[in-house]
XYZ file of C-alpha atoms in Angstrom:
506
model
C 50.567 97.852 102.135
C 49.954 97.173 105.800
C 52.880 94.396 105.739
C 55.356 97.406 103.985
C 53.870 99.513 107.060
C 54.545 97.391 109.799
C 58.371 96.611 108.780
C 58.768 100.654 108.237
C 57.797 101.175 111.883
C 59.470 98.236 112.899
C 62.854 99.620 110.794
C 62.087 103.247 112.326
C 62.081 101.649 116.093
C 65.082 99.514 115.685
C 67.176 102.930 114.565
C 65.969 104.839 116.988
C 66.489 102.122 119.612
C 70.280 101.987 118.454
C 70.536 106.015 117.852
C 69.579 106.509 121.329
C 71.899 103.893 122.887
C 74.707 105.621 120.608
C 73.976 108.455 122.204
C 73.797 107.432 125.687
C 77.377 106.229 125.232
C 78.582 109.829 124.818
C 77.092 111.345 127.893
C 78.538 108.350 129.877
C 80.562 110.478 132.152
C 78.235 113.854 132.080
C 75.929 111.376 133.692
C 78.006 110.096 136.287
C 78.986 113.715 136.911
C 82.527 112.757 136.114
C 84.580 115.621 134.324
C 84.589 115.030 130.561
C 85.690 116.794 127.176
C 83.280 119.125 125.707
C 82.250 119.636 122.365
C 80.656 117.803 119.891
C 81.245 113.851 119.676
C 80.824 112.293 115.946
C 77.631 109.144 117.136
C 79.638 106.273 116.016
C 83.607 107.597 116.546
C 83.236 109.929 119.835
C 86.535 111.677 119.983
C 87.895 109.369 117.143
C 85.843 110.908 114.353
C 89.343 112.292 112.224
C 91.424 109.124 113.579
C 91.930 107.576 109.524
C 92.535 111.690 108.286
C 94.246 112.939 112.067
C 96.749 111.047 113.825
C 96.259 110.112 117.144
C 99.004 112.547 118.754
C 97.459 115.549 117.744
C 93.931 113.991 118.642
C 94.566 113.271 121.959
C 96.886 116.630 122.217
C 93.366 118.379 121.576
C 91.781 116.578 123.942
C 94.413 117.057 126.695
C 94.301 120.756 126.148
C 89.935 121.308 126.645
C 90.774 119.392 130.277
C 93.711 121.232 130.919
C 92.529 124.563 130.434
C 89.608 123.969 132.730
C 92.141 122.971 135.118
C 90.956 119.449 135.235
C 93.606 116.652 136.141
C 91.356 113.714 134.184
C 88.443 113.619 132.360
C 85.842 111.378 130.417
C 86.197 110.572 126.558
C 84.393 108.511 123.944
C 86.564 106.243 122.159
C 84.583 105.506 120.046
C 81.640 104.239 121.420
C 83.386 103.522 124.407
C 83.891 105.371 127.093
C 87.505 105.573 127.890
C 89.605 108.362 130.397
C 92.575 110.839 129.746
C 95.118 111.641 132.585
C 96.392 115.292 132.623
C 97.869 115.362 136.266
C 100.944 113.998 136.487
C 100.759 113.171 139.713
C 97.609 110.519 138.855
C 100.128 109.525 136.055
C 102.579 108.448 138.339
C 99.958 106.788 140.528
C 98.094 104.747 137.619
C 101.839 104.185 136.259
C 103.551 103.126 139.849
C 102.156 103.410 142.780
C 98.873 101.700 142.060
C 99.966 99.284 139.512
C 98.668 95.805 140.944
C 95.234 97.851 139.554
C 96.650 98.927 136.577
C 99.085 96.470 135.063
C 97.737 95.697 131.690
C 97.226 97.713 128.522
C 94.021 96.823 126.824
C 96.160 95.782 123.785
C 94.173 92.934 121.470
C 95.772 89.686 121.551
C 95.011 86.222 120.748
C 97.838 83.531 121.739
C 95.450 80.472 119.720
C 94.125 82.870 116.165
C 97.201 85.216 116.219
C 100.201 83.491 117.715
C 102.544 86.994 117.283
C 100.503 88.903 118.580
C 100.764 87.425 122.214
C 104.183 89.023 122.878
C 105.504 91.174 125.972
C 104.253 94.495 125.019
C 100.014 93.227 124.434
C 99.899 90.075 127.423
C 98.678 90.375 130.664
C 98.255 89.620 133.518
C 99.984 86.977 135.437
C 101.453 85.626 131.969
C 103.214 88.822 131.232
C 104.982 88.970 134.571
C 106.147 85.789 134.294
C 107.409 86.212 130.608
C 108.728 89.486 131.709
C 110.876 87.824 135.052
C 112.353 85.323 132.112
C 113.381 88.384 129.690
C 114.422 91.336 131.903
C 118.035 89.460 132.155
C 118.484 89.629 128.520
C 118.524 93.535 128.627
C 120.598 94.151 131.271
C 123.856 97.130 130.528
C 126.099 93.933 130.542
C 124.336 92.185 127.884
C 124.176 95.276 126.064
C 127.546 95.986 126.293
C 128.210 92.039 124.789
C 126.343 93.117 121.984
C 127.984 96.448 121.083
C 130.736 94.938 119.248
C 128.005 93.207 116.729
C 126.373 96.608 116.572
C 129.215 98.162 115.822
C 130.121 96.069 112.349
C 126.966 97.057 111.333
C 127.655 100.455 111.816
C 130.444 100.050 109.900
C 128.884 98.733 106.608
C 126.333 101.816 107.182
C 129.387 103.874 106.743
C 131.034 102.160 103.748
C 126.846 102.301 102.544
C 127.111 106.513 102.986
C 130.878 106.705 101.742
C 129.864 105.137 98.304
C 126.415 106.416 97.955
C 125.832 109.571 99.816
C 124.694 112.109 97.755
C 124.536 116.088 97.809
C 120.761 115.580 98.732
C 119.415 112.380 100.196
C 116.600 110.877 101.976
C 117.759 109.751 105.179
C 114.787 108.364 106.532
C 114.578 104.976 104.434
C 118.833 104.859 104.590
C 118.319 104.399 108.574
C 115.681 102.283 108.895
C 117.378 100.212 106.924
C 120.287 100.834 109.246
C 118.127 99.632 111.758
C 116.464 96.489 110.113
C 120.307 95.375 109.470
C 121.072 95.558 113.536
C 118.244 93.858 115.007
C 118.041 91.443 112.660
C 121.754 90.334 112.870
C 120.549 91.026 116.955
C 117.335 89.390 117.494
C 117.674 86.869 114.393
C 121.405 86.276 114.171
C 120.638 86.939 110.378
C 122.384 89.387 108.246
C 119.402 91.241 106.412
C 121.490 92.989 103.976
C 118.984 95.818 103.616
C 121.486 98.866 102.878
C 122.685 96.708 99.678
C 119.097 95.292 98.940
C 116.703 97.760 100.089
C 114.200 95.148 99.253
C 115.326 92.230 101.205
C 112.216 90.152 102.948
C 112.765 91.880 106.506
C 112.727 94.703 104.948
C 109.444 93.837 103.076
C 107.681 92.219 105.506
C 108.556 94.732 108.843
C 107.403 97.703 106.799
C 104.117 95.679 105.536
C 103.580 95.622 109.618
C 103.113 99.384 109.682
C 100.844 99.340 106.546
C 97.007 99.857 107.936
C 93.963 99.441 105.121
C 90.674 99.888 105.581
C 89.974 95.998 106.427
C 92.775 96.474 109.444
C 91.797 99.397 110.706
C 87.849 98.144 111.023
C 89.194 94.995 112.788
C 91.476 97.298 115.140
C 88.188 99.447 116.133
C 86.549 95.840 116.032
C 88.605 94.092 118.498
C 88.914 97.565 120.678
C 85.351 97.747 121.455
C 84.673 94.100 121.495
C 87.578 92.404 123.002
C 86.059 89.159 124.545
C 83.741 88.656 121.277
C 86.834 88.727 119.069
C 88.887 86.311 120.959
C 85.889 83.716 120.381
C 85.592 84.412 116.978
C 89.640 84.881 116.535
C 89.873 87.624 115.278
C 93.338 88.378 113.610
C 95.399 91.393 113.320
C 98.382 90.219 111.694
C 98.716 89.750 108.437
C 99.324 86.102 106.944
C 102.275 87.253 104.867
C 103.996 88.331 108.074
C 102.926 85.517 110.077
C 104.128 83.103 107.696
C 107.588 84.733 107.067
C 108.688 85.144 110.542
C 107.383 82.338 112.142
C 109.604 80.253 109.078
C 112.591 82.421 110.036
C 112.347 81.902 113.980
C 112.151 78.144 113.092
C 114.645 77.599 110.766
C 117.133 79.872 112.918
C 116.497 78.198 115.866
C 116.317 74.553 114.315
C 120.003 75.672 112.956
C 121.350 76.812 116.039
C 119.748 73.577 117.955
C 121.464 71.146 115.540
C 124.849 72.778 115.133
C 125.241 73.952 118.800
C 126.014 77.495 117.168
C 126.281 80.081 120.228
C 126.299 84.054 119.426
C 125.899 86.953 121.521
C 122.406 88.289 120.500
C 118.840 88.332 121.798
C 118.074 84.856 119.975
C 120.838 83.349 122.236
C 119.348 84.375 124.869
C 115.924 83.320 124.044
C 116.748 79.876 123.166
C 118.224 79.230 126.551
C 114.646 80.477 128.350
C 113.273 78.332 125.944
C 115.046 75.070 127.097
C 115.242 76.164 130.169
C 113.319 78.342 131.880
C 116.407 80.773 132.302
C 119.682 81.787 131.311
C 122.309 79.511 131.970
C 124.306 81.846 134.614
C 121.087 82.728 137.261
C 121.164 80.322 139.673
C 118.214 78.134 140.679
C 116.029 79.986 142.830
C 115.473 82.294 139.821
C 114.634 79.836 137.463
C 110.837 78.977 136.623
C 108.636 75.873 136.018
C 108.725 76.006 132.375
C 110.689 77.726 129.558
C 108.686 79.215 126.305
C 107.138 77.427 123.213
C 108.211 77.805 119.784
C 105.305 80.257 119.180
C 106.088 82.516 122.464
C 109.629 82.449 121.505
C 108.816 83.795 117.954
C 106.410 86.419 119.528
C 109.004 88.399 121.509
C 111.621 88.429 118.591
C 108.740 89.830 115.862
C 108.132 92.721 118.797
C 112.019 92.719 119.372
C 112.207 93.238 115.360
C 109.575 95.922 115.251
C 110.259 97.970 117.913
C 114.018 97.656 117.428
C 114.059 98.632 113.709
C 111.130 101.733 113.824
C 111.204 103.206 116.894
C 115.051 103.524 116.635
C 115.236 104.509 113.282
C 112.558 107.655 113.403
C 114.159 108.499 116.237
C 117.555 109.062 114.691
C 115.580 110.916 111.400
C 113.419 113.773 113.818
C 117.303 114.204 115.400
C 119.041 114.394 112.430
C 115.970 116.778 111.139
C 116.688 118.888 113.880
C 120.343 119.214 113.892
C 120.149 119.743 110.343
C 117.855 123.094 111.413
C 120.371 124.054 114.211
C 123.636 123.582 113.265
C 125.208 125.449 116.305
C 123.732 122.436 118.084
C 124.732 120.061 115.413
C 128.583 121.333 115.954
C 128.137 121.418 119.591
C 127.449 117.571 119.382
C 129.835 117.152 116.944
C 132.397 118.645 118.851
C 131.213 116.715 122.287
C 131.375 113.462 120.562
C 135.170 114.280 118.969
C 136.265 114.992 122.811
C 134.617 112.038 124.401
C 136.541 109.784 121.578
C 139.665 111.315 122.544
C 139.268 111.286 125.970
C 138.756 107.498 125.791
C 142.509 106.865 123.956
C 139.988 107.321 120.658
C 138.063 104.551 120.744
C 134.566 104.255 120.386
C 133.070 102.240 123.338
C 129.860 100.947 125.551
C 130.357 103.141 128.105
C 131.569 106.222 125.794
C 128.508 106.155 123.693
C 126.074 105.288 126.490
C 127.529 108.102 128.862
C 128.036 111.383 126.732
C 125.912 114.038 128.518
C 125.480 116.043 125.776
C 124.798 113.245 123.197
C 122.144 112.608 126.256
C 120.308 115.979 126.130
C 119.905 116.115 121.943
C 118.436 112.466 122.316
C 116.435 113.349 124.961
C 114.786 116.528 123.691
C 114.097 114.242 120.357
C 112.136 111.616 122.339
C 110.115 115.034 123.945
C 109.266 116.509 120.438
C 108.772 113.473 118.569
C 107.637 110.585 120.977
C 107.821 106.883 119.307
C 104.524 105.949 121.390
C 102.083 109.196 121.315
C 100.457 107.804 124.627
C 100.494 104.914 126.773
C 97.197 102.939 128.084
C 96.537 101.163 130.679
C 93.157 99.342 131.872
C 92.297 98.405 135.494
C 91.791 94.937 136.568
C 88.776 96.409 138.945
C 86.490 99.501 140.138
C 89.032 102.260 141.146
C 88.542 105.197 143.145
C 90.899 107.879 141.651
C 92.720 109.222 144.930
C 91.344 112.660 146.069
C 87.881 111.976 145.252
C 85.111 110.417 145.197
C 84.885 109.324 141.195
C 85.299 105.863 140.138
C 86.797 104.245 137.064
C 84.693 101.196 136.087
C 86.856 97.841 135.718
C 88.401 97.662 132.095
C 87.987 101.258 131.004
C 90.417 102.283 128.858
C 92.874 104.959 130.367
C 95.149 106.845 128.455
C 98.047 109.169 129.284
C 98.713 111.535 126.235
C 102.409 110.998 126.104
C 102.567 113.472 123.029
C 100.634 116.358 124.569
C 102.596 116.168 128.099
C 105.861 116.933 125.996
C 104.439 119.951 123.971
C 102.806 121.745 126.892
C 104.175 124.838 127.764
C 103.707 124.847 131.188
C 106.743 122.174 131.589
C 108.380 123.034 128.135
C 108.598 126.873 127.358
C 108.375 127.131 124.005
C 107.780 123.469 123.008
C 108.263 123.737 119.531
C 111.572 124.970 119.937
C 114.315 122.221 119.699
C 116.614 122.559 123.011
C 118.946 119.951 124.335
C 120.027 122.239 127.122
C 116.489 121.672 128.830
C 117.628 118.476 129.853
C 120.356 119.834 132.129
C 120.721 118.330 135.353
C 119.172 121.178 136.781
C 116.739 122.128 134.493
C 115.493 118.257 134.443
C 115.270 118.631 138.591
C 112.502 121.578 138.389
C 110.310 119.296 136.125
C 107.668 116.560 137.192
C 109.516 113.521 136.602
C 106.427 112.316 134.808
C 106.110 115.176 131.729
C 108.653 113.085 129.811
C 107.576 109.313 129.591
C 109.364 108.091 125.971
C 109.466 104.687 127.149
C 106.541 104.682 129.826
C 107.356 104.319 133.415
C 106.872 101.894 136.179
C 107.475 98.039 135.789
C 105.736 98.348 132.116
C 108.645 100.813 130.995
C 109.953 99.508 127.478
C 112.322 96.568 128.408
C 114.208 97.336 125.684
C 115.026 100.880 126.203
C 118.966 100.205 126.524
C 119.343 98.832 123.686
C 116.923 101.252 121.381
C 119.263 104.267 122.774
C 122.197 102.339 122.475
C 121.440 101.767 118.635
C 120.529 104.817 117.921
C 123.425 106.889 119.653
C 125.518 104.778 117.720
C 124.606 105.399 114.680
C 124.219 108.927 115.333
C 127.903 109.192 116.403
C 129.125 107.046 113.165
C 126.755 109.814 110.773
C 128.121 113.384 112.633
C 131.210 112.484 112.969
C 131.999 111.675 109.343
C 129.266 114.261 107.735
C 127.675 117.378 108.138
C 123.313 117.857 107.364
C 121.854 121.440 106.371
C 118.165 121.605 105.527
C 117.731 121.145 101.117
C 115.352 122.971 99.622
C 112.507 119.704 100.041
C 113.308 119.760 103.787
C 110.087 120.386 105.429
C 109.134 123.410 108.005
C 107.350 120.992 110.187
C 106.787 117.315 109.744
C 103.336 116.547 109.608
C 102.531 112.998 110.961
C 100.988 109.706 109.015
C 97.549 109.042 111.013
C 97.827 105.598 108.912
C 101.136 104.996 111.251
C 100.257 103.350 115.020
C 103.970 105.285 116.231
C 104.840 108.888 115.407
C 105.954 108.847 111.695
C 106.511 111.787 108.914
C 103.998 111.336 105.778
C 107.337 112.487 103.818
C 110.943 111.417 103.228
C 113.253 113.624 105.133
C 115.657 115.329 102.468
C 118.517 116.768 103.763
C 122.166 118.392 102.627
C 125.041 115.603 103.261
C 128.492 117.053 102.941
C 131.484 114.603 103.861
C 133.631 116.471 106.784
């Protein structure tokens, strides 16, 4: 009886030891005197409490408005038990994003070069290895090697019209049709492979990319594993992606690039490119002083074409659904497009061309006010590499806090947006833009981190876009939603429904 006693109290000390260092985690700012978002914070989660049943936009939307209405330009969060920072100002945006970013060049993003070999890609290194890698790969995104691309693009497009032409229905779901639009380009882009995903909507890249986006249980504890204990899980190595994946694309990367090696093939597309940094160091036109030491290992190379491969084929491909959601909703602006699109064609001795597609204002402003409502990446992070004293005050952010910048919530608030929930390309006017912060609309982040691969994402997407409205007309069917809700089981901003629209041929 006095053993069963001494374990109780022992039991009762231990909780109470951890309950009050759970605790003390959420009044990490109060105590520092440190502005911070009020209201109740779940022990273990913090702010994250509805992150599995909420997704993160309109978590981080809520918190974004408590500091804003207090008129605070930052303030103090618990993600989960760690305490982390939200910008509001964005003026400190710009700073953290530009002017300050020899502090604040990495993201915090979980990878593991040794345990998880695609994981250590462009988007998650940092550090001194990620502006190397990114010096080797900024040349393979330039407007020119874009524009070398466009024809390869273009095929594709092509066979996505001959796809809609025999299949399209009265009612369809677009959404799967263009991501597998999507999967078709930047595989044939980044792989030099045709993925034949509009005739077999379940070829492998189709499988396998989508099984990327897929988040059980056992991922997501690993993800809030690895988040708050970073150094512990690269000792242990810890792994994110799944085996499945791993295994697929590293035998793809190999056996494409093992192909190319031995029959001297030479394409214009991303894998091109990469194998010549590989080799190399650098692409065969810069001249010496821009070449580096080394090139890039068969395992770095595979890296940045599984991130080329995922960003390319999701981010594009929801982007093109919310727009073709919206124009089904507005079809004054649909026509407008239309009719802006049938001019620029004609204008250009009707051809369809680089610098057509990549220069139509109009075509512009719709795909611009689609990246405000419906932001791939609902917020960008960063991390600093030391103490930092936020400008203006006398507050300091601890070295490694997490910082994020609520992408989402800067492009719904009215005070830069009037009536955010309306859908209006004309905000993006020349004019209109020029009265605006230049840091309330941040699709692709800003500073050197901005998404390398912006060009060609827009370029895709615009594309495909022009091939769809000029060849049929969307109106809202009777399963199209009000308002897309968003999958909190989805890391980018993606509808938990299909999008089922009208499709007339014009």
């Amino acid at each position: 009886m006095e053993l069963l006693s001494y374990v109780l109290t022992g039991f009762i000390f231990v909780v109470s030891i951890a309950y009050l260092y759970m605790r003390s985690r959420h009044s990490y700012w109060r105590d520092r005197g440190i502005p911070y978002v009020r209201g109740k914070t779940h022990l273990i989660m913090g702010h994250m409490e509805h992150f599995n049943t909420k997704h993160a936009s309109y978590i981080n939307q809520d918190l974004y408005r408590d500091l804003k209405s207090r008129g605070e330009a930052f303030g103090g969060m618990s993600f989960f038990l760690l305490p982390g920072l939200i910008l509001v100002d964005p003026e400190l945006i710009k700073t953290v994003l530009v002017k300050d970013f020899n502090v604040f060049h990495d993201r915090g993003v979980y990878n593991d070069a040794k345990a998880d070999p695609l994981s250590a890609h462009l988007f998650a290194i940092e550090g001194q290895e990620w502006r190397l890698l990114r010096q080797k790969l900024t040349p393979t995104f330039t407007s020119g090697r874009m524009k070398q691309m466009f024809g390869t693009i273009q095929q594709v497009a092509e066979e996505f019209l001959r796809y809609m032409n025999d299949n399209c229905h009265r009612e369809m779901e677009i959404k799967d049709v263009l991501a597998r639009f999507t999967t078709d380009v930047i595989g044939t882009c980044a792989f030099g492979i045709e993925c034949n995903s509009l005739k077999n909507p379940d070829s492998e890249f189709r499988k396998y990319g989508n099984k990327v986006f897929e988040q059980d249980t056992v991922l997501m504890m690993k993800f809030i594993f690895v988040t708050m204990f970073k150094g512990l899980a690269k000792r242990i190595g810890v792994k994110l992606t799944d085996d499945g994946v791993e295994r697929f694309f590293m035998q793809v990367v190999r056996d494409t690039v093992e192909y190319r090696e031995l029959n001297k093939v030479q394409r214009n597309d991303f894998m091109n490119l990469l194998l010549q940094i590989k080799n190399k160091g650098s692409l065969d036109e810069q001249n010496d002083t821009a070449k580096t030491e080394a090139g890039m290992t068969m395992n770095e190379l595979a890296a940045q074409v599984f991130v080329f491969f995922l960003a390319g084929f999701e981010t594009s491909s929801t982007t093109m659904n919310f727009c073709l959601y919206e124009l089904a909703k507005n079809p004054d602006i649909q026509e407008r497009l239309r009719e802006e699109i049938e001019r620029a064609i004609e204008e250009n001795d009707g051809k369809v061309t680089y610098e057509m597609v990549m220069t139509n204002q109009y075509l512009d402003n719709v795909i611009n006010e689609t990246l405000r409502k419906y932001p791939p990446i609902e917020s960008l992070t960063r991390v600093p590499t030391r103490d930092y004293t936020i400008p203006g005050t006398k507050h300091v952010i601890p070295k490694d806090t997490l910082i994020t910048i609520p992408v989402y919530a800067l492009h719904r608030d009215p005070e830069f947006y009037p009536d955010p929930n309306q859908f209006n390309p004309d905000r993006f006017l020349p004019d209109e833009v020029k009265q605006r912060h230049p840091y309330v609309f941040i699709p692709f982040g800003e500073g050197p981190r901005i998404c390398i691969g912006l060009r060609f994402g827009l370029m895709q997407a615009k594309l495909g876009l022009i091939t769809l409205l000029r060849n049929f007309r969307f109106s809202p069917s009777a399963q199209t939603p009000a308002e897309f809700e968003f999958d909190p089981k989805s890391f980018i901003l993606s509808p938990t429904s299909g999008n089922y629209l009208k499709v007339d041929k014009i």
